Amino acid sequence: MFGKIVSHKVEDNKIHLEFEKNKGILEVINPMIVNVFCPLKYNNHYSRAVENLNIEQCEILVQEKGSYIEIKTEALLIKVYEDFKVDFYNIEGKILCEDFREERAPFIRRGTISDAQDEGHNVDKQAHNHKIEVVKRLFGDEKFYGLGEKTGHLNKRGYYYEMWNTDDPTPHVESHKSLYKSIPYFITLREDSTFGIFFDNTFKTYFDMGKENSEYYYFGAEDGNLDYYFIGGNNIQEVLKGYTDLTGKTPLPQMWTLGYQQSRWSYSPEGRVKEIAKNFREKDIPCDTIHLDIDYMESFKVFTWDKERFPDEKKLLNELNEDGFKIVTIIDPGVKKEKNYDIYETGLKNGYFATDKDGITYVNRVWPGDSVFPDFSNKDTRDWWAENQKLLLNSGVSGVWNDMNEPASFNGPLPDDVQFENEGRNTDHTEIHNVYGHLMAKATFEGIKKHSGKRPFVITRAAYAGTQKYSTVWTGDNQSFWDHLRMSIPMLLNLGMSGISFCGADVGGFSFDCTPELLSRWVQVGAFTPLFRNHSGSNTRDQEPWAFDEETLNINRKYIKLRYSLLPYLYDLLWSGETTGLPVMRPLVLHYERDKEVYEINDQFLFGENILVAPILEQGKKIRTVYLPEGQWIDYWTKEVIDGGKYILKDAPLDICPVFIKKGSIVPNYPEQSYVGEKDIKELTLDVYPGQGQYVHYVDDKASYNYREGEYTLYEFIMKSDEKVAIDINIKHEEYKAYNSFKVIYNCNTIKEISFNEEKLDFLENNNKIEFIIPAISGKLVIR
Ligand code: MIG
């Protein structure tokens, strides 16, 4: 496809390579990130994921070495050969990633496809060759993470996936090649190195992670540019930072979005919504958000209300808001084709909808019946859609849930030749499909931001790389299956490894009927997932925390309350994630990548660095093995201190989700609240696990963008431990009025003396811990 290298030219950070048959560009983004590019479709990057490509001025050394060109940055050594083969080395000359030179050679398949198909089996066909194809050698030590929300396991090595946003109602299983989101990015972890590859191509893309043959893996596409980023780093965390520097970080959300959310298809009419709200308060279960699914609309027309079922939505939402409930409404992309329906007429008049190849507005069927599809690739359409958000905000809506935006359609998929404006680069559905939901979420985000002035809460089902900048995601229509509870963990962990920190799965499961035991175990996982929403499908049996029996209700209450006590910790994680790109829910490998035991852990995760969660994911199970990595860990429930670097057995009766806190942790806790903001919290609880460690706690107004102008307060805690434990408390930044005092829960009871700024303090002994209060000022706390 390329042939021999004819010449090369260096221009700033770009190395232009002239091959016999084509040209290629190697672009140094910074010493750790290099882009490999061939303008097969557009002359330059045309990215929906990377909005500000930040090119760093850095030293680049380019040398011709006979058969290859060598490029050196401060961190990487790259060799480019004929046929645009590119090999990446670290600066010491150790090979990280090498292009495969031979022909692809699939493992053998025998038997005939048709026999199996005739009986109704799904059959994998031999993969074909792709117009764009980058084949990399497998050295044998690779583990792969990322690729968005694919089904299956944490480690993607040995599996094959496709990126084509898909709403597939059949139960999600390991053989699904694609679901709702397309995130063409993965991290490779090798024995002593790691790197990421982001293939920025919005057409249908293919990722074979060593399934076809164990000698190589590849990614490919039929169209678009060859445009991929090699992202180096000293560890996975740096790679993830590099990727999110390119595609954006998950921004700090409003705090209420981290509370418990209740949904169902659908709470309607208004009396039912009130009843749900009342139940939460009466049964003493904290809840911040109720979702309104499609039935709040008149004939499923977006931006309308059904006046029979919701006669006065403003009054209703206002009452609910007063009681501490935020309302999130669903908005699908499909606009009902109906004369005199304002949204339809306006869109039609202005040419905001996608058309067929003859320029006639394209129609397919979704919930409202015959519907048309906003062309979100058109800036004017996005601006109009953003303005429409005002209609929801004016009704008192606090967040918007974007569904069906793959886009899904009932009358067959949108044909490939549906036309999109694409900011003047007219194109068809094959290029826009995978970013349709992404662009809808972007428009929604921008509209809410502009008209509310607060941090928007958007949830989207379809997504592309970079959607984290605009929206939270959920993993779509799972089932009330134990296996889906189990699989939600690697799915969410890989979303986090793909830059999408704020994510969740429907707690309790969407389709099929949930059981009390399943809901009890699911809420235990949900309490540690960033988006904590119980949602279920039409006609499935009730699944609210009180739907079953007293025991299930109590377990729901216990874990939802635990979540509310951990809110300041969770908020801190999202705040720091704005800089680091690290997700809330983390596979153990993100913090212990040199520990081989953790590479394939699918059933445990870290909630931030300090909290390890090892939930029960099987019916009837009351005990499980837990792997504790190096260091010492404290059983959250018993306060037993356990040495890590080994497996332990942990009893887990139905009301216990095994949780372990890393020694040396300081975990901020809130007092009980029914919803975020119910109380003006002037005293923060610090749950202290004595040891060496540090922690930074962040406080702001929980809702606005003022923090970006400096209106926040930062507390830094540095804990040192020898024969005594000393905690230095420093207020690093103080522009938001935060706490008067800290209530310290010190998880150790062999204490003789406590002093703060050299003044002795009284303390209370209580089981395995002691409690005392100090003022929330800078100072030194000493515990002997
Ligand atoms: O075709 O709005 O994934 O959460 O409840 C079903 C109804 C459409 C699919 C979403 C689900 C939602 C449902 N929607």
mmCIF file with all atom_site columns, C-alpha atoms in Angstrom, residues 362-508:
data_model
loop_
_atom_site.group_PDB
_atom_site.id
_atom_site.type_symbol
_atom_site.label_atom_id
_atom_site.label_alt_id
_atom_site.label_comp_id
_atom_site.label_asym_id
_atom_site.label_entity_id
_atom_site.label_seq_id
_atom_site.pdbx_PDB_ins_code
_atom_site.Cartn_x
_atom_site.Cartn_y
_atom_site.Cartn_z
_atom_site.occupancy
_atom_site.B_iso_or_equiv
_atom_site.pdbx_formal_charge
_atom_site.auth_seq_id
_atom_site.auth_comp_id
_atom_site.auth_asym_id
_atom_site.auth_atom_id
_atom_site.pdbx_PDB_model_num
ATOM 1   C CA . TYR A 1 362 ? -35.092 10.731  6.029  1.00 0.00 ? 362 TYR A CA 1
ATOM 2   C CA . VAL A 1 363 ? -37.875 8.966   7.962  1.00 0.00 ? 363 VAL A CA 1
ATOM 3   C CA . ASN A 1 364 ? -37.719 5.849   10.125 1.00 0.00 ? 364 ASN A CA 1
ATOM 4   C CA . ARG A 1 365 ? -39.883 4.554   12.925 1.00 0.00 ? 365 ARG A CA 1
ATOM 5   C CA . VAL A 1 366 ? -39.163 4.947   16.649 1.00 0.00 ? 366 VAL A CA 1
ATOM 6   C CA . TRP A 1 367 ? -41.400 5.485   19.688 1.00 0.00 ? 367 TRP A CA 1
ATOM 7   C CA . PRO A 1 368 ? -43.404 8.384   18.248 1.00 0.00 ? 368 PRO A CA 1
ATOM 8   C CA . GLY A 1 369 ? -44.087 6.431   15.043 1.00 0.00 ? 369 GLY A CA 1
ATOM 9   C CA . ASP A 1 370 ? -42.698 7.941   11.840 1.00 0.00 ? 370 ASP A CA 1
ATOM 10  C CA . SER A 1 371 ? -39.836 10.145  12.955 1.00 0.00 ? 371 SER A CA 1
ATOM 11  C CA . VAL A 1 372 ? -37.022 12.219  11.569 1.00 0.00 ? 372 VAL A CA 1
ATOM 12  C CA . PHE A 1 373 ? -33.462 12.444  12.886 1.00 0.00 ? 373 PHE A CA 1
ATOM 13  C CA . PRO A 1 374 ? -31.705 15.657  13.824 1.00 0.00 ? 374 PRO A CA 1
ATOM 14  C CA . ASP A 1 375 ? -28.390 15.973  12.023 1.00 0.00 ? 375 ASP A CA 1
ATOM 15  C CA . PHE A 1 376 ? -26.177 16.517  15.058 1.00 0.00 ? 376 PHE A CA 1
ATOM 16  C CA . SER A 1 377 ? -23.104 16.715  12.825 1.00 0.00 ? 377 SER A CA 1
ATOM 17  C CA . ASN A 1 378 ? -24.422 20.128  11.797 1.00 0.00 ? 378 ASN A CA 1
ATOM 18  C CA . LYS A 1 379 ? -23.420 22.935  14.153 1.00 0.00 ? 379 LYS A CA 1
ATOM 19  C CA . ASP A 1 380 ? -26.695 24.794  13.544 1.00 0.00 ? 380 ASP A CA 1
ATOM 20  C CA . THR A 1 381 ? -28.696 21.717  14.493 1.00 0.00 ? 381 THR A CA 1
ATOM 21  C CA . ARG A 1 382 ? -26.672 21.333  17.651 1.00 0.00 ? 382 ARG A CA 1
ATOM 22  C CA . ASP A 1 383 ? -27.190 24.972  18.570 1.00 0.00 ? 383 ASP A CA 1
ATOM 23  C CA . TRP A 1 384 ? -30.937 24.590  18.016 1.00 0.00 ? 384 TRP A CA 1
ATOM 24  C CA . TRP A 1 385 ? -31.019 21.399  20.069 1.00 0.00 ? 385 TRP A CA 1
ATOM 25  C CA . ALA A 1 386 ? -29.059 23.156  22.793 1.00 0.00 ? 386 ALA A CA 1
ATOM 26  C CA . GLU A 1 387 ? -31.669 25.931  22.863 1.00 0.00 ? 387 GLU A CA 1
ATOM 27  C CA . ASN A 1 388 ? -34.435 23.346  23.185 1.00 0.00 ? 388 ASN A CA 1
ATOM 28  C CA . GLN A 1 389 ? -32.989 22.280  26.532 1.00 0.00 ? 389 GLN A CA 1
ATOM 29  C CA . LYS A 1 390 ? -34.375 25.539  27.865 1.00 0.00 ? 390 LYS A CA 1
ATOM 30  C CA . LEU A 1 391 ? -37.867 24.090  27.546 1.00 0.00 ? 391 LEU A CA 1
ATOM 31  C CA . LEU A 1 392 ? -36.940 21.340  29.970 1.00 0.00 ? 392 LEU A CA 1
ATOM 32  C CA . LEU A 1 393 ? -35.059 23.608  32.349 1.00 0.00 ? 393 LEU A CA 1
ATOM 33  C CA . ASN A 1 394 ? -37.998 25.989  32.462 1.00 0.00 ? 394 ASN A CA 1
ATOM 34  C CA . SER A 1 395 ? -40.208 23.122  33.588 1.00 0.00 ? 395 SER A CA 1
ATOM 35  C CA . GLY A 1 396 ? -37.839 22.464  36.480 1.00 0.00 ? 396 GLY A CA 1
ATOM 36  C CA . VAL A 1 397 ? -35.906 19.566  34.971 1.00 0.00 ? 397 VAL A CA 1
ATOM 37  C CA . SER A 1 398 ? -32.394 19.171  36.390 1.00 0.00 ? 398 SER A CA 1
ATOM 38  C CA . GLY A 1 399 ? -30.775 16.692  34.036 1.00 0.00 ? 399 GLY A CA 1
ATOM 39  C CA . VAL A 1 400 ? -31.347 15.089  30.658 1.00 0.00 ? 400 VAL A CA 1
ATOM 40  C CA . TRP A 1 401 ? -31.137 11.447  29.744 1.00 0.00 ? 401 TRP A CA 1
ATOM 41  C CA . ASN A 1 402 ? -30.331 10.783  26.075 1.00 0.00 ? 402 ASN A CA 1
ATOM 42  C CA . ASP A 1 403 ? -31.505 7.387   24.883 1.00 0.00 ? 403 ASP A CA 1
ATOM 43  C CA . MET A 1 404 ? -31.826 5.640   21.492 1.00 0.00 ? 404 MET A CA 1
ATOM 44  C CA . ASN A 1 405 ? -28.998 7.739   20.077 1.00 0.00 ? 405 ASN A CA 1
ATOM 45  C CA . GLU A 1 406 ? -26.975 5.021   18.336 1.00 0.00 ? 406 GLU A CA 1
ATOM 46  C CA . PRO A 1 407 ? -29.318 5.920   16.601 1.00 0.00 ? 407 PRO A CA 1
ATOM 47  C CA . ALA A 1 408 ? -31.718 3.040   17.152 1.00 0.00 ? 408 ALA A CA 1
ATOM 48  C CA . SER A 1 409 ? -34.655 2.642   14.783 1.00 0.00 ? 409 SER A CA 1
ATOM 49  C CA . PHE A 1 410 ? -37.478 0.124   14.497 1.00 0.00 ? 410 PHE A CA 1
ATOM 50  C CA . ASN A 1 411 ? -37.790 -0.071  10.754 1.00 0.00 ? 411 ASN A CA 1
ATOM 51  C CA . GLY A 1 412 ? -34.360 -1.483  10.038 1.00 0.00 ? 412 GLY A CA 1
ATOM 52  C CA . PRO A 1 413 ? -31.136 0.420   10.642 1.00 0.00 ? 413 PRO A CA 1
ATOM 53  C CA . LEU A 1 414 ? -30.535 3.804   9.031  1.00 0.00 ? 414 LEU A CA 1
ATOM 54  C CA . PRO A 1 415 ? -29.156 3.055   5.557  1.00 0.00 ? 415 PRO A CA 1
ATOM 55  C CA . ASP A 1 416 ? -25.507 3.833   4.927  1.00 0.00 ? 416 ASP A CA 1
ATOM 56  C CA . ASP A 1 417 ? -26.385 6.578   2.474  1.00 0.00 ? 417 ASP A CA 1
ATOM 57  C CA . VAL A 1 418 ? -28.380 8.784   4.839  1.00 0.00 ? 418 VAL A CA 1
ATOM 58  C CA . GLN A 1 419 ? -26.780 12.204  4.459  1.00 0.00 ? 419 GLN A CA 1
ATOM 59  C CA . PHE A 1 420 ? -25.198 14.448  7.090  1.00 0.00 ? 420 PHE A CA 1
ATOM 60  C CA . GLU A 1 421 ? -23.909 17.987  6.788  1.00 0.00 ? 421 GLU A CA 1
ATOM 61  C CA . ASN A 1 422 ? -20.786 17.333  8.862  1.00 0.00 ? 422 ASN A CA 1
ATOM 62  C CA . GLU A 1 423 ? -19.692 20.950  9.141  1.00 0.00 ? 423 GLU A CA 1
ATOM 63  C CA . GLY A 1 424 ? -19.378 21.473  5.426  1.00 0.00 ? 424 GLY A CA 1
ATOM 64  C CA . ARG A 1 425 ? -17.813 18.097  4.679  1.00 0.00 ? 425 ARG A CA 1
ATOM 65  C CA . ASN A 1 426 ? -21.021 16.431  3.604  1.00 0.00 ? 426 ASN A CA 1
ATOM 66  C CA . THR A 1 427 ? -20.910 12.777  4.386  1.00 0.00 ? 427 THR A CA 1
ATOM 67  C CA . ASP A 1 428 ? -23.103 9.795   5.049  1.00 0.00 ? 428 ASP A CA 1
ATOM 68  C CA . HIS A 1 429 ? -24.223 7.641   7.927  1.00 0.00 ? 429 HIS A CA 1
ATOM 69  C CA . THR A 1 430 ? -21.135 5.400   7.797  1.00 0.00 ? 430 THR A CA 1
ATOM 70  C CA . GLU A 1 431 ? -19.037 8.273   9.140  1.00 0.00 ? 431 GLU A CA 1
ATOM 71  C CA . ILE A 1 432 ? -21.553 9.806   11.552 1.00 0.00 ? 432 ILE A CA 1
ATOM 72  C CA . HIS A 1 433 ? -23.157 6.720   13.085 1.00 0.00 ? 433 HIS A CA 1
ATOM 73  C CA . ASN A 1 434 ? -20.561 6.211   15.818 1.00 0.00 ? 434 ASN A CA 1
ATOM 74  C CA . VAL A 1 435 ? -20.551 9.880   16.822 1.00 0.00 ? 435 VAL A CA 1
ATOM 75  C CA . TYR A 1 436 ? -24.283 10.537  16.532 1.00 0.00 ? 436 TYR A CA 1
ATOM 76  C CA . GLY A 1 437 ? -24.895 10.028  20.255 1.00 0.00 ? 437 GLY A CA 1
ATOM 77  C CA . HIS A 1 438 ? -21.665 11.821  21.124 1.00 0.00 ? 438 HIS A CA 1
ATOM 78  C CA . LEU A 1 439 ? -22.736 14.922  19.198 1.00 0.00 ? 439 LEU A CA 1
ATOM 79  C CA . MET A 1 440 ? -26.259 14.793  20.649 1.00 0.00 ? 440 MET A CA 1
ATOM 80  C CA . ALA A 1 441 ? -24.770 14.658  24.150 1.00 0.00 ? 441 ALA A CA 1
ATOM 81  C CA . LYS A 1 442 ? -22.485 17.571  23.296 1.00 0.00 ? 442 LYS A CA 1
ATOM 82  C CA . ALA A 1 443 ? -25.433 19.689  22.140 1.00 0.00 ? 443 ALA A CA 1
ATOM 83  C CA . THR A 1 444 ? -27.404 18.763  25.253 1.00 0.00 ? 444 THR A CA 1
ATOM 84  C CA . PHE A 1 445 ? -24.471 19.577  27.517 1.00 0.00 ? 445 PHE A CA 1
ATOM 85  C CA . GLU A 1 446 ? -23.878 22.932  25.883 1.00 0.00 ? 446 GLU A CA 1
ATOM 86  C CA . GLY A 1 447 ? -27.539 23.910  26.083 1.00 0.00 ? 447 GLY A CA 1
ATOM 87  C CA . ILE A 1 448 ? -27.856 23.013  29.757 1.00 0.00 ? 448 ILE A CA 1
ATOM 88  C CA . LYS A 1 449 ? -24.597 24.734  30.565 1.00 0.00 ? 449 LYS A CA 1
ATOM 89  C CA . LYS A 1 450 ? -25.625 27.912  28.821 1.00 0.00 ? 450 LYS A CA 1
ATOM 90  C CA . HIS A 1 451 ? -29.099 28.085  30.281 1.00 0.00 ? 451 HIS A CA 1
ATOM 91  C CA . SER A 1 452 ? -28.561 26.797  33.812 1.00 0.00 ? 452 SER A CA 1
ATOM 92  C CA . GLY A 1 453 ? -25.061 28.073  34.473 1.00 0.00 ? 453 GLY A CA 1
ATOM 93  C CA . LYS A 1 454 ? -24.525 24.872  36.439 1.00 0.00 ? 454 LYS A CA 1
ATOM 94  C CA . ARG A 1 455 ? -22.531 21.772  35.643 1.00 0.00 ? 455 ARG A CA 1
ATOM 95  C CA . PRO A 1 456 ? -24.819 19.872  33.279 1.00 0.00 ? 456 PRO A CA 1
ATOM 96  C CA . PHE A 1 457 ? -26.034 16.391  34.071 1.00 0.00 ? 457 PHE A CA 1
ATOM 97  C CA . VAL A 1 458 ? -26.451 14.440  30.864 1.00 0.00 ? 458 VAL A CA 1
ATOM 98  C CA . ILE A 1 459 ? -26.690 10.667  30.578 1.00 0.00 ? 459 ILE A CA 1
ATOM 99  C CA . THR A 1 460 ? -26.153 9.094   27.205 1.00 0.00 ? 460 THR A CA 1
ATOM 100 C CA . ARG A 1 461 ? -26.428 5.554   25.940 1.00 0.00 ? 461 ARG A CA 1
ATOM 101 C CA . ALA A 1 462 ? -24.410 5.942   22.740 1.00 0.00 ? 462 ALA A CA 1
ATOM 102 C CA . ALA A 1 463 ? -20.920 7.400   22.959 1.00 0.00 ? 463 ALA A CA 1
ATOM 103 C CA . TYR A 1 464 ? -17.602 7.796   21.199 1.00 0.00 ? 464 TYR A CA 1
ATOM 104 C CA . ALA A 1 465 ? -14.127 8.554   22.516 1.00 0.00 ? 465 ALA A CA 1
ATOM 105 C CA . GLY A 1 466 ? -14.257 11.868  24.369 1.00 0.00 ? 466 GLY A CA 1
ATOM 106 C CA . THR A 1 467 ? -17.941 11.746  25.317 1.00 0.00 ? 467 THR A CA 1
ATOM 107 C CA . GLN A 1 468 ? -16.799 11.955  28.951 1.00 0.00 ? 468 GLN A CA 1
ATOM 108 C CA . LYS A 1 469 ? -16.437 15.723  28.504 1.00 0.00 ? 469 LYS A CA 1
ATOM 109 C CA . TYR A 1 470 ? -20.191 16.072  28.118 1.00 0.00 ? 470 TYR A CA 1
ATOM 110 C CA . SER A 1 471 ? -21.976 13.186  29.587 1.00 0.00 ? 471 SER A CA 1
ATOM 111 C CA . THR A 1 472 ? -22.345 10.361  32.006 1.00 0.00 ? 472 THR A CA 1
ATOM 112 C CA . VAL A 1 473 ? -23.097 6.984   30.481 1.00 0.00 ? 473 VAL A CA 1
ATOM 113 C CA . TRP A 1 474 ? -24.965 3.869   31.469 1.00 0.00 ? 474 TRP A CA 1
ATOM 114 C CA . THR A 1 475 ? -24.515 0.441   29.958 1.00 0.00 ? 475 THR A CA 1
ATOM 115 C CA . GLY A 1 476 ? -27.997 0.210   28.456 1.00 0.00 ? 476 GLY A CA 1
ATOM 116 C CA . ASP A 1 477 ? -30.446 -2.627  28.651 1.00 0.00 ? 477 ASP A CA 1
ATOM 117 C CA . ASN A 1 478 ? -28.920 -5.245  30.870 1.00 0.00 ? 478 ASN A CA 1
ATOM 118 C CA . GLN A 1 479 ? -31.048 -7.988  32.399 1.00 0.00 ? 479 GLN A CA 1
ATOM 119 C CA . SER A 1 480 ? -31.876 -8.917  35.968 1.00 0.00 ? 480 SER A CA 1
ATOM 120 C CA . PHE A 1 481 ? -29.390 -11.759 35.691 1.00 0.00 ? 481 PHE A CA 1
ATOM 121 C CA . TRP A 1 482 ? -26.659 -12.612 38.159 1.00 0.00 ? 482 TRP A CA 1
ATOM 122 C CA . ASP A 1 483 ? -24.391 -12.910 35.185 1.00 0.00 ? 483 ASP A CA 1
ATOM 123 C CA . HIS A 1 484 ? -25.121 -9.309  34.248 1.00 0.00 ? 484 HIS A CA 1
ATOM 124 C CA . LEU A 1 485 ? -24.331 -8.128  37.737 1.00 0.00 ? 485 LEU A CA 1
ATOM 125 C CA . ARG A 1 486 ? -21.050 -9.998  37.401 1.00 0.00 ? 486 ARG A CA 1
ATOM 126 C CA . MET A 1 487 ? -20.308 -8.622  33.945 1.00 0.00 ? 487 MET A CA 1
ATOM 127 C CA . SER A 1 488 ? -21.170 -5.039  34.840 1.00 0.00 ? 488 SER A CA 1
ATOM 128 C CA . ILE A 1 489 ? -17.902 -4.851  36.777 1.00 0.00 ? 489 ILE A CA 1
ATOM 129 C CA . PRO A 1 490 ? -15.430 -5.461  33.943 1.00 0.00 ? 490 PRO A CA 1
ATOM 130 C CA . MET A 1 491 ? -17.655 -3.387  31.651 1.00 0.00 ? 491 MET A CA 1
ATOM 131 C CA . LEU A 1 492 ? -17.578 -0.384  33.969 1.00 0.00 ? 492 LEU A CA 1
ATOM 132 C CA . LEU A 1 493 ? -13.886 -0.863  34.737 1.00 0.00 ? 493 LEU A CA 1
ATOM 133 C CA . ASN A 1 494 ? -13.030 -0.833  31.049 1.00 0.00 ? 494 ASN A CA 1
ATOM 134 C CA . LEU A 1 495 ? -15.178 2.255   30.530 1.00 0.00 ? 495 LEU A CA 1
ATOM 135 C CA . GLY A 1 496 ? -13.083 3.909   33.221 1.00 0.00 ? 496 GLY A CA 1
ATOM 136 C CA . MET A 1 497 ? -9.887  2.712   31.519 1.00 0.00 ? 497 MET A CA 1
ATOM 137 C CA . SER A 1 498 ? -11.308 4.372   28.388 1.00 0.00 ? 498 SER A CA 1
ATOM 138 C CA . GLY A 1 499 ? -11.642 7.792   30.005 1.00 0.00 ? 499 GLY A CA 1
ATOM 139 C CA . ILE A 1 500 ? -15.290 7.517   31.013 1.00 0.00 ? 500 ILE A CA 1
ATOM 140 C CA . SER A 1 501 ? -15.159 7.853   34.754 1.00 0.00 ? 501 SER A CA 1
ATOM 141 C CA . PHE A 1 502 ? -18.801 8.726   35.403 1.00 0.00 ? 502 PHE A CA 1
ATOM 142 C CA . CYS A 1 503 ? -20.649 5.555   34.439 1.00 0.00 ? 503 CYS A CA 1
ATOM 143 C CA . GLY A 1 504 ? -23.041 2.994   35.805 1.00 0.00 ? 504 GLY A CA 1
ATOM 144 C CA . ALA A 1 505 ? -25.258 0.030   35.001 1.00 0.00 ? 505 ALA A CA 1
ATOM 145 C CA . ASP A 1 506 ? -28.976 -0.283  35.753 1.00 0.00 ? 506 ASP A CA 1
ATOM 146 C CA . VAL A 1 507 ? -29.020 -1.455  39.365 1.00 0.00 ? 507 VAL A CA 1
ATOM 147 C CA . GLY A 1 508 ? -31.282 -4.492  39.695 1.00 0.00 ? 508 GLY A CA 1
#
